[in-house]
Structure formats: structure tokens, C-alpha cells
Amino acid sequence: QAEDGIRDVERSRGLGDVYKRQRYTPQDLADRGESVREAVSIVGLGRVGTALAVALKERGCILKSLADKDLGALERARLLLGGDISVSSSMEDVGPAEVFLITVRDDAIFQVASFLRSRFPRALLVHTSGLHSSHILGEGPRLAMHPLQSFASVREALENLPASLFSLEGDARGLEWGRKVVESLGGHSMELEASQKPLYHLAACIASNYLITLLHEALRAMEEAGMEQLMDKVQDMVGTFYKYTLPSSLINRKVMQE
């Protein structure tokens, strides 16, 4: 969930002003937050892993090593990052670091975390899954740091990551590091309990995956019916939701929870 460059980034100003956007250049964003100085290694160089690697390096982080089975992903990361960063297609070659970012598929997190925990028991392990809690990372410093954002490509991930809302769940050390990283990115964070992660993930799937699928099917059906004006109606509906329904639901969220 990172491809070939960075354009201007739209940064969210928070829930109270969630649909008003202000543009910042990448340099503006780099100047906003504190530098992240810890030595970090990353396992998994998909869209999210590559974007985080670029963003952390820009903010002063020391990248120790990068690992991915995909040689193409390694080469892409090498081109984007440059410098003397160790890259390998095997976790066996990953050396010591203060923080390990595990940005692999959900079903591979446990295996990667178990291997890293056995070798570096005192290191902070961080995964970016929206589903799993930090407990999948085993005993020791841990953090689940999930960007509530869709990344269709490496380029889009590089654009949107600084504007993202991140959910954070973990122990005290992990939460402290997560807050610092999100602040350095110019983003926003919300902290969850481990028990809240499944419902959080469900809400994200409904708001993103399911909604996109529903709109796609509606548009396809209307197109086959010869009524291609539906998109205007959808835009009107979404605009009305943003203007009236969403602010009301945020104000009355306690009532909704009950």
C-alpha cells in the first residue's frame, strides 16, 4: 500500500475542519515536525513501506536496512532513497536497529515479528495493519500504526501519507514513538485500545472498500440503463452528507454509540 515522485500534498486540518484542505509543499511538511532520529529498519517495501521509508529519511531518520523478497521493490526503494542503505531480499541479513517497521501483508506479520523478536528482543516492533492489534508483535516494545488512507500507488502514498489520520495502539514506548512520527509527518493521530481494532477495521472497510464497490455497481447499472448523469447526483449526495449528516453525527457520536 509508494511510485515515482511527489507532488503537492493536501493536509487535513482535523475532524472539526475535515473537508477543508490547505496545500503544503513537501518542503513545508518537512519543516513542520520534529526530526525522527532513531535507527529504523523496514521489512516489506510495498506502497506503505516505501512511502514511510522516504518520509522518515526526509525527516532525519537513520535508515539501517531494507528487506523485501521482491527484487523490483528493492530496486525502486534504492532509486528513491539513494545513499548507503543496506538492502536485501532476506530477513536474515537485517541488522540491529532501534525500530523495525513491519509493512508486509497481514498474514505475514506474525512470522516476521517472531523472527525479529527472537533476534532483537529490546527493539520496538511496529506494524501498519488496520486489522491486527500490536499484540501480534509478541512480548516487548510494540506499536500498531495504521494510516487511515487509501494508497493506489507509491506516488499516491508519498502524496497522501503526510495528510493522513493514523490510528495508534501499543505500549507506552510504542505510542510515544508513533506520536512523534505522525507529528513529524504533519498528520494527526488517534489512540485505540487493542479491543477496538476489529471494529475500527470494519468501519474503515465499509467507508472505503464497500462504498467504492457500491458506487461502482450503481454507476455501471445506470450506464447500462442509459442514464450517465448519475455521477452528478452522487456528488450532490456526498456534498449533502459532508455538509449536514457528518457534522451532526460527530457532534452526537455519544448518542450514536449508545
PDB file of C-alpha atoms in Angstrom:
ATOM      1  CA  GLN A   1       0.000   0.000   0.000  1.00  0.00           C
ATOM      2  CA  ALA A   2       4.561   4.391  -2.750  1.00  0.00           C
ATOM      3  CA  GLU A   3       5.641   5.022  -7.357  1.00  0.00           C
ATOM      4  CA  ASP A   4       7.562   7.752  -8.920  1.00  0.00           C
ATOM      5  CA  GLY A   5       7.620  11.183  -7.321  1.00  0.00           C
ATOM      6  CA  ILE A   6       5.962  13.660  -5.019  1.00  0.00           C
ATOM      7  CA  ARG A   7       3.507  16.394  -5.874  1.00  0.00           C
ATOM      8  CA  ASP A   8       1.935  18.977  -3.571  1.00  0.00           C
ATOM      9  CA  VAL A   9       0.243  17.437  -0.567  1.00  0.00           C
ATOM     10  CA  GLU A  10      -3.195  18.278   0.798  1.00  0.00           C
ATOM     11  CA  ARG A  11      -3.110  18.180   4.557  1.00  0.00           C
ATOM     12  CA  SER A  12      -6.165  17.521   6.677  1.00  0.00           C
ATOM     13  CA  ARG A  13      -6.751  20.106   9.388  1.00  0.00           C
ATOM     14  CA  GLY A  14      -8.574  17.766  11.760  1.00  0.00           C
ATOM     15  CA  LEU A  15     -12.087  16.439  12.306  1.00  0.00           C
ATOM     16  CA  GLY A  16     -13.553  19.857  13.034  1.00  0.00           C
ATOM     17  CA  ASP A  17     -12.429  21.060   9.625  1.00  0.00           C
ATOM     18  CA  VAL A  18     -12.088  17.706   7.931  1.00  0.00           C
ATOM     19  CA  TYR A  19     -13.284  18.698   4.487  1.00  0.00           C
ATOM     20  CA  LYS A  20     -11.390  21.968   4.196  1.00  0.00           C
ATOM     21  CA  ARG A  21      -7.899  21.427   2.836  1.00  0.00           C
ATOM     22  CA  GLN A  22      -4.800  23.585   2.778  1.00  0.00           C
ATOM     23  CA  ARG A  23      -1.920  22.901   0.425  1.00  0.00           C
ATOM     24  CA  TYR A  24       1.649  22.446   1.617  1.00  0.00           C
ATOM     25  CA  THR A  25       4.722  21.645  -0.439  1.00  0.00           C
ATOM     26  CA  PRO A  26       6.822  18.632   0.623  1.00  0.00           C
ATOM     27  CA  GLN A  27       9.440  21.052   1.999  1.00  0.00           C
ATOM     28  CA  ASP A  28       6.783  22.793   4.100  1.00  0.00           C
ATOM     29  CA  LEU A  29       5.856  19.435   5.580  1.00  0.00           C
ATOM     30  CA  ALA A  30       9.475  18.538   6.258  1.00  0.00           C
ATOM     31  CA  ASP A  31       9.915  21.815   8.139  1.00  0.00           C
ATOM     32  CA  ARG A  32       6.834  21.380  10.321  1.00  0.00           C
ATOM     33  CA  GLY A  33       7.601  18.409  12.522  1.00  0.00           C
ATOM     34  CA  GLU A  34      10.462  17.258  14.723  1.00  0.00           C
ATOM     35  CA  SER A  35      13.093  15.011  13.173  1.00  0.00           C
ATOM     36  CA  VAL A  36      12.867  11.286  13.851  1.00  0.00           C
ATOM     37  CA  ARG A  37      16.386  10.303  14.863  1.00  0.00           C
ATOM     38  CA  GLU A  38      16.055   6.631  15.765  1.00  0.00           C
ATOM     39  CA  ALA A  39      17.725   4.000  13.610  1.00  0.00           C
ATOM     40  CA  VAL A  40      14.967   2.211  11.667  1.00  0.00           C
ATOM     41  CA  SER A  41      14.914  -0.905   9.512  1.00  0.00           C
ATOM     42  CA  ILE A  42      11.946  -1.782   7.295  1.00  0.00           C
ATOM     43  CA  VAL A  43      10.725  -5.212   6.258  1.00  0.00           C
ATOM     44  CA  GLY A  44       8.278  -5.003   3.350  1.00  0.00           C
ATOM     45  CA  LEU A  45       8.625  -2.414   0.583  1.00  0.00           C
ATOM     46  CA  GLY A  46       5.138  -2.162  -0.835  1.00  0.00           C
ATOM     47  CA  ARG A  47       3.348   1.148  -1.147  1.00  0.00           C
ATOM     48  CA  VAL A  48       3.186   1.982   2.559  1.00  0.00           C
ATOM     49  CA  GLY A  49       6.658   0.670   3.434  1.00  0.00           C
ATOM     50  CA  THR A  50       8.362   2.572   0.622  1.00  0.00           C
ATOM     51  CA  ALA A  51       6.480   5.792   1.353  1.00  0.00           C
ATOM     52  CA  LEU A  52       7.345   5.585   5.053  1.00  0.00           C
ATOM     53  CA  ALA A  53      10.991   4.952   4.206  1.00  0.00           C
ATOM     54  CA  VAL A  54      11.147   8.088   2.038  1.00  0.00           C
ATOM     55  CA  ALA A  55       9.202  10.205   4.544  1.00  0.00           C
ATOM     56  CA  LEU A  56      11.284   9.111   7.540  1.00  0.00           C
ATOM     57  CA  LYS A  57      14.565   9.691   5.734  1.00  0.00           C
ATOM     58  CA  GLU A  58      13.448  13.203   4.759  1.00  0.00           C
ATOM     59  CA  ARG A  59      12.787  13.900   8.437  1.00  0.00           C
ATOM     60  CA  GLY A  60      16.221  12.888   9.679  1.00  0.00           C
ATOM     61  CA  CYS A  61      15.641   9.220  10.428  1.00  0.00           C
ATOM     62  CA  ILE A  62      18.605   6.858  10.044  1.00  0.00           C
ATOM     63  CA  LEU A  63      17.558   4.000   7.770  1.00  0.00           C
ATOM     64  CA  LYS A  64      19.689   0.990   8.632  1.00  0.00           C
ATOM     65  CA  SER A  65      18.380  -1.692   6.288  1.00  0.00           C
ATOM     66  CA  LEU A  66      15.508  -2.569   3.955  1.00  0.00           C
ATOM     67  CA  ALA A  67      14.270  -6.054   3.190  1.00  0.00           C
ATOM     68  CA  ASP A  68      11.789  -7.459   0.683  1.00  0.00           C
ATOM     69  CA  LYS A  69      11.578 -10.648  -1.356  1.00  0.00           C
ATOM     70  CA  ASP A  70      10.628  -8.600  -4.418  1.00  0.00           C
ATOM     71  CA  LEU A  71      13.834  -7.506  -6.162  1.00  0.00           C
ATOM     72  CA  GLY A  72      11.882  -4.901  -8.131  1.00  0.00           C
ATOM     73  CA  ALA A  73      10.652  -3.318  -4.896  1.00  0.00           C
ATOM     74  CA  LEU A  74      14.216  -3.233  -3.562  1.00  0.00           C
ATOM     75  CA  GLU A  75      15.479  -1.510  -6.702  1.00  0.00           C
ATOM     76  CA  ARG A  76      12.649   1.029  -6.590  1.00  0.00           C
ATOM     77  CA  ALA A  77      13.462   1.823  -2.964  1.00  0.00           C
ATOM     78  CA  ARG A  78      17.160   2.146  -3.787  1.00  0.00           C
ATOM     79  CA  LEU A  79      16.397   4.640  -6.554  1.00  0.00           C
ATOM     80  CA  LEU A  80      14.067   6.694  -4.354  1.00  0.00           C
ATOM     81  CA  LEU A  81      16.293   6.712  -1.284  1.00  0.00           C
ATOM     82  CA  GLY A  82      19.851   6.638  -2.606  1.00  0.00           C
ATOM     83  CA  GLY A  83      22.724   6.668  -0.117  1.00  0.00           C
ATOM     84  CA  ASP A  84      24.337   3.819   1.764  1.00  0.00           C
ATOM     85  CA  ILE A  85      21.308   1.854   2.907  1.00  0.00           C
ATOM     86  CA  SER A  86      21.615  -1.900   3.190  1.00  0.00           C
ATOM     87  CA  VAL A  87      19.021  -3.692   1.049  1.00  0.00           C
ATOM     88  CA  SER A  88      18.396  -7.415   0.995  1.00  0.00           C
ATOM     89  CA  SER A  89      15.884  -9.972  -0.212  1.00  0.00           C
ATOM     90  CA  SER A  90      16.302 -11.939   3.038  1.00  0.00           C
ATOM     91  CA  MET A  91      15.396 -11.039   6.622  1.00  0.00           C
ATOM     92  CA  GLU A  92      18.488 -12.951   7.721  1.00  0.00           C
ATOM     93  CA  ASP A  93      20.588 -10.018   6.535  1.00  0.00           C
ATOM     94  CA  VAL A  94      18.708  -7.387   8.558  1.00  0.00           C
ATOM     95  CA  GLY A  95      20.993  -5.972  11.242  1.00  0.00           C
ATOM     96  CA  PRO A  96      20.292  -4.336  14.617  1.00  0.00           C
ATOM     97  CA  ALA A  97      18.094  -1.231  14.782  1.00  0.00           C
ATOM     98  CA  GLU A  98      16.146   0.646  17.430  1.00  0.00           C
ATOM     99  CA  VAL A  99      12.879   0.338  15.482  1.00  0.00           C
ATOM    100  CA  PHE A 100      11.679  -2.236  12.965  1.00  0.00           C
ATOM    101  CA  LEU A 101       8.794  -1.312  10.676  1.00  0.00           C
ATOM    102  CA  ILE A 102       6.910  -4.409   9.502  1.00  0.00           C
ATOM    103  CA  THR A 103       4.972  -3.350   6.409  1.00  0.00           C
ATOM    104  CA  VAL A 104       4.037  -6.730   4.975  1.00  0.00           C
ATOM    105  CA  ARG A 105       0.703  -8.466   4.286  1.00  0.00           C
ATOM    106  CA  ASP A 106      -1.463  -9.081   7.326  1.00  0.00           C
ATOM    107  CA  ASP A 107      -0.954 -12.834   7.119  1.00  0.00           C
ATOM    108  CA  ALA A 108       2.851 -12.446   7.201  1.00  0.00           C
ATOM    109  CA  ILE A 109       3.130 -10.106  10.206  1.00  0.00           C
ATOM    110  CA  PHE A 110       3.336 -12.814  12.873  1.00  0.00           C
ATOM    111  CA  GLN A 111       6.114 -14.738  11.120  1.00  0.00           C
ATOM    112  CA  VAL A 112       8.222 -11.617  10.510  1.00  0.00           C
ATOM    113  CA  ALA A 113       7.634 -10.296  14.037  1.00  0.00           C
ATOM    114  CA  SER A 114       8.551 -13.636  15.635  1.00  0.00           C
ATOM    115  CA  PHE A 115      11.820 -13.750  13.721  1.00  0.00           C
ATOM    116  CA  LEU A 116      12.759 -10.161  14.576  1.00  0.00           C
ATOM    117  CA  ARG A 117      11.717 -10.504  18.227  1.00  0.00           C
ATOM    118  CA  SER A 118      13.911 -13.582  18.647  1.00  0.00           C
ATOM    119  CA  ARG A 119      16.943 -11.663  17.348  1.00  0.00           C
ATOM    120  CA  PHE A 120      16.259  -8.183  18.722  1.00  0.00           C
ATOM    121  CA  PRO A 121      14.104  -8.577  21.854  1.00  0.00           C
ATOM    122  CA  ARG A 122      14.554  -4.962  23.020  1.00  0.00           C
ATOM    123  CA  ALA A 123      13.778  -3.297  19.695  1.00  0.00           C
ATOM    124  CA  LEU A 124      10.472  -1.533  19.053  1.00  0.00           C
ATOM    125  CA  LEU A 125       8.429  -3.515  16.525  1.00  0.00           C
ATOM    126  CA  VAL A 126       5.825  -1.584  14.527  1.00  0.00           C
ATOM    127  CA  HIS A 127       3.274  -2.882  12.050  1.00  0.00           C
ATOM    128  CA  THR A 128       0.895  -0.888   9.824  1.00  0.00           C
ATOM    129  CA  SER A 129      -2.099  -3.248   9.705  1.00  0.00           C
ATOM    130  CA  GLY A 130      -5.546  -1.811  10.306  1.00  0.00           C
ATOM    131  CA  LEU A 131      -6.869  -5.183  11.488  1.00  0.00           C
ATOM    132  CA  HIS A 132      -4.320  -6.598  13.907  1.00  0.00           C
ATOM    133  CA  SER A 133      -3.525  -5.193  17.324  1.00  0.00           C
ATOM    134  CA  SER A 134       0.050  -4.702  18.484  1.00  0.00           C
ATOM    135  CA  HIS A 135      -0.132  -7.955  20.478  1.00  0.00           C
ATOM    136  CA  ILE A 136       0.651  -9.917  17.306  1.00  0.00           C
ATOM    137  CA  LEU A 137       4.171  -8.495  17.649  1.00  0.00           C
ATOM    138  CA  GLY A 138       4.836 -10.521  20.807  1.00  0.00           C
ATOM    139  CA  GLU A 139       6.296  -9.539  24.154  1.00  0.00           C
ATOM    140  CA  GLY A 140       8.378  -6.377  24.090  1.00  0.00           C
ATOM    141  CA  PRO A 141       8.065  -2.809  22.815  1.00  0.00           C
ATOM    142  CA  ARG A 142       5.306  -2.695  20.210  1.00  0.00           C
ATOM    143  CA  LEU A 143       3.074  -0.418  18.154  1.00  0.00           C
ATOM    144  CA  ALA A 144       0.292  -0.788  15.585  1.00  0.00           C
ATOM    145  CA  MET A 145       0.385   2.375  13.446  1.00  0.00           C
ATOM    146  CA  HIS A 146      -2.215   2.377  10.678  1.00  0.00           C
ATOM    147  CA  PRO A 147      -2.679   5.248   8.196  1.00  0.00           C
ATOM    148  CA  LEU A 148      -6.408   5.644   7.573  1.00  0.00           C
ATOM    149  CA  GLN A 149      -5.814   6.340   3.907  1.00  0.00           C
ATOM    150  CA  SER A 150      -6.039   4.609   0.523  1.00  0.00           C
ATOM    151  CA  PHE A 151      -2.813   4.269  -1.458  1.00  0.00           C
ATOM    152  CA  ALA A 152      -3.278   3.170  -5.053  1.00  0.00           C
ATOM    153  CA  SER A 153       0.404   3.603  -5.918  1.00  0.00           C
ATOM    154  CA  VAL A 154       3.773   4.565  -4.484  1.00  0.00           C
ATOM    155  CA  ARG A 155       3.321   8.085  -5.861  1.00  0.00           C
ATOM    156  CA  GLU A 156      -0.084   8.444  -4.227  1.00  0.00           C
ATOM    157  CA  ALA A 157       1.254   7.108  -0.947  1.00  0.00           C
ATOM    158  CA  LEU A 158       4.054   9.678  -0.984  1.00  0.00           C
ATOM    159  CA  GLU A 159       1.494  12.406  -1.630  1.00  0.00           C
ATOM    160  CA  ASN A 160      -1.132  11.362   0.870  1.00  0.00           C
ATOM    161  CA  LEU A 161       0.849   9.992   3.782  1.00  0.00           C
ATOM    162  CA  PRO A 162       1.534  13.405   5.374  1.00  0.00           C
ATOM    163  CA  ALA A 163      -2.187  14.226   5.189  1.00  0.00           C
ATOM    164  CA  SER A 164      -3.281  11.003   6.824  1.00  0.00           C
ATOM    165  CA  LEU A 165      -5.023  10.270  10.081  1.00  0.00           C
ATOM    166  CA  PHE A 166      -3.166   7.467  11.872  1.00  0.00           C
ATOM    167  CA  SER A 167      -4.558   5.092  14.456  1.00  0.00           C
ATOM    168  CA  LEU A 168      -2.063   4.180  17.168  1.00  0.00           C
ATOM    169  CA  GLU A 169      -2.274   1.218  19.545  1.00  0.00           C
ATOM    170  CA  GLY A 170       0.563  -0.198  21.596  1.00  0.00           C
ATOM    171  CA  ASP A 171       2.600   0.090  24.779  1.00  0.00           C
ATOM    172  CA  ALA A 172       3.961   3.337  26.220  1.00  0.00           C
ATOM    173  CA  ARG A 173       7.219   3.295  24.258  1.00  0.00           C
ATOM    174  CA  GLY A 174       5.431   2.478  21.021  1.00  0.00           C
ATOM    175  CA  LEU A 175       2.807   5.196  21.451  1.00  0.00           C
ATOM    176  CA  GLU A 176       5.468   7.788  22.214  1.00  0.00           C
ATOM    177  CA  TRP A 177       7.360   6.921  19.014  1.00  0.00           C
ATOM    178  CA  GLY A 178       4.155   6.812  16.980  1.00  0.00           C
ATOM    179  CA  ARG A 179       3.058  10.271  18.133  1.00  0.00           C
ATOM    180  CA  LYS A 180       6.455  11.679  17.231  1.00  0.00           C
ATOM    181  CA  VAL A 181       6.410  10.130  13.753  1.00  0.00           C
ATOM    182  CA  VAL A 182       2.879  11.309  12.963  1.00  0.00           C
ATOM    183  CA  GLU A 183       3.715  14.811  14.188  1.00  0.00           C
ATOM    184  CA  SER A 184       6.839  14.869  12.022  1.00  0.00           C
ATOM    185  CA  LEU A 185       4.693  13.908   9.018  1.00  0.00           C
ATOM    186  CA  GLY A 186       2.289  16.762   9.708  1.00  0.00           C
ATOM    187  CA  GLY A 187      -0.518  14.267  10.238  1.00  0.00           C
ATOM    188  CA  HIS A 188      -2.991  13.533  13.017  1.00  0.00           C
ATOM    189  CA  SER A 189      -3.264  10.544  15.325  1.00  0.00           C
ATOM    190  CA  MET A 190      -5.923   8.837  17.411  1.00  0.00           C
ATOM    191  CA  GLU A 191      -5.182   6.203  20.029  1.00  0.00           C
ATOM    192  CA  LEU A 192      -7.126   2.954  20.274  1.00  0.00           C
ATOM    193  CA  GLU A 193      -7.325   0.026  22.644  1.00  0.00           C
ATOM    194  CA  ALA A 194      -6.462  -3.393  21.240  1.00  0.00           C
ATOM    195  CA  SER A 195     -10.086  -4.483  21.675  1.00  0.00           C
ATOM    196  CA  GLN A 196     -11.235  -1.678  19.360  1.00  0.00           C
ATOM    197  CA  LYS A 197      -9.142  -2.707  16.346  1.00  0.00           C
ATOM    198  CA  PRO A 198     -11.629  -5.166  14.747  1.00  0.00           C
ATOM    199  CA  LEU A 199     -14.479  -2.624  14.812  1.00  0.00           C
ATOM    200  CA  TYR A 200     -12.121   0.111  13.597  1.00  0.00           C
ATOM    201  CA  HIS A 201     -11.085  -2.105  10.694  1.00  0.00           C
ATOM    202  CA  LEU A 202     -14.696  -2.900   9.855  1.00  0.00           C
ATOM    203  CA  ALA A 203     -15.591   0.804   9.794  1.00  0.00           C
ATOM    204  CA  ALA A 204     -12.641   1.549   7.500  1.00  0.00           C
ATOM    205  CA  CYS A 205     -13.630  -1.250   5.113  1.00  0.00           C
ATOM    206  CA  ILE A 206     -17.233  -0.033   4.938  1.00  0.00           C
ATOM    207  CA  ALA A 207     -16.205   3.598   4.392  1.00  0.00           C
ATOM    208  CA  SER A 208     -13.645   2.722   1.715  1.00  0.00           C
ATOM    209  CA  ASN A 209     -13.793  -0.699   0.048  1.00  0.00           C
ATOM    210  CA  TYR A 210     -17.532  -1.291   0.337  1.00  0.00           C
ATOM    211  CA  LEU A 211     -18.515   2.265  -0.555  1.00  0.00           C
ATOM    212  CA  ILE A 212     -16.328   2.256  -3.682  1.00  0.00           C
ATOM    213  CA  THR A 213     -17.777  -1.114  -4.735  1.00  0.00           C
ATOM    214  CA  LEU A 214     -21.324   0.110  -4.162  1.00  0.00           C
ATOM    215  CA  LEU A 215     -20.761   3.282  -6.206  1.00  0.00           C
ATOM    216  CA  HIS A 216     -19.090   1.302  -8.992  1.00  0.00           C
ATOM    217  CA  GLU A 217     -22.052  -1.052  -9.279  1.00  0.00           C
ATOM    218  CA  ALA A 218     -24.539   1.842  -9.157  1.00  0.00           C
ATOM    219  CA  LEU A 219     -22.695   3.699 -11.914  1.00  0.00           C
ATOM    220  CA  ARG A 220     -22.434   0.560 -14.055  1.00  0.00           C
ATOM    221  CA  ALA A 221     -26.138  -0.150 -13.716  1.00  0.00           C
ATOM    222  CA  MET A 222     -27.121   3.435 -14.524  1.00  0.00           C
ATOM    223  CA  GLU A 223     -24.788   3.496 -17.517  1.00  0.00           C
ATOM    224  CA  GLU A 224     -26.404   0.333 -18.877  1.00  0.00           C
ATOM    225  CA  ALA A 225     -29.785   1.990 -18.330  1.00  0.00           C
ATOM    226  CA  GLY A 226     -28.650   4.939 -20.430  1.00  0.00           C
ATOM    227  CA  MET A 227     -28.560   7.426 -17.521  1.00  0.00           C
ATOM    228  CA  GLU A 228     -24.972   8.582 -17.307  1.00  0.00           C
ATOM    229  CA  GLN A 229     -25.860  11.665 -15.258  1.00  0.00           C
ATOM    230  CA  LEU A 230     -25.743   9.634 -12.055  1.00  0.00           C
ATOM    231  CA  MET A 231     -22.292  10.919 -11.091  1.00  0.00           C
ATOM    232  CA  ASP A 232     -23.684  14.432 -10.668  1.00  0.00           C
ATOM    233  CA  LYS A 233     -26.344  13.016  -8.355  1.00  0.00           C
ATOM    234  CA  VAL A 234     -23.701  11.101  -6.390  1.00  0.00           C
ATOM    235  CA  GLN A 235     -21.624  14.263  -5.984  1.00  0.00           C
ATOM    236  CA  ASP A 236     -24.678  16.164  -4.756  1.00  0.00           C
ATOM    237  CA  MET A 237     -25.473  13.390  -2.289  1.00  0.00           C
ATOM    238  CA  VAL A 238     -21.921  13.239  -0.942  1.00  0.00           C
ATOM    239  CA  GLY A 239     -21.818  17.022  -0.632  1.00  0.00           C
ATOM    240  CA  THR A 240     -25.042  16.985   1.372  1.00  0.00           C
ATOM    241  CA  PHE A 241     -23.645  14.246   3.614  1.00  0.00           C
ATOM    242  CA  TYR A 242     -20.461  16.246   4.270  1.00  0.00           C
ATOM    243  CA  LYS A 243     -22.422  19.429   4.993  1.00  0.00           C
ATOM    244  CA  TYR A 244     -25.200  18.117   7.197  1.00  0.00           C
ATOM    245  CA  THR A 245     -25.049  14.463   8.197  1.00  0.00           C
ATOM    246  CA  LEU A 246     -21.373  14.100   9.109  1.00  0.00           C
ATOM    247  CA  PRO A 247     -21.044  17.169  11.382  1.00  0.00           C
ATOM    248  CA  SER A 248     -24.250  16.163  13.130  1.00  0.00           C
ATOM    249  CA  SER A 249     -23.027  12.602  13.643  1.00  0.00           C
ATOM    250  CA  LEU A 250     -19.708  13.824  15.042  1.00  0.00           C
ATOM    251  CA  ILE A 251     -21.455  16.111  17.491  1.00  0.00           C
ATOM    252  CA  ASN A 252     -23.829  13.335  18.542  1.00  0.00           C
ATOM    253  CA  ARG A 253     -21.326  10.477  18.484  1.00  0.00           C
ATOM    254  CA  LYS A 254     -22.083   9.601  22.120  1.00  0.00           C
ATOM    255  CA  VAL A 255     -25.740   9.157  21.221  1.00  0.00           C
ATOM    256  CA  MET A 256     -24.737   7.011  18.244  1.00  0.00           C
ATOM    257  CA  GLN A 257     -22.502   4.819  20.430  1.00  0.00           C
ATOM    258  CA  GLU A 258     -25.346   4.265  22.900  1.00  0.00           C
TER     259      GLU A 258
END
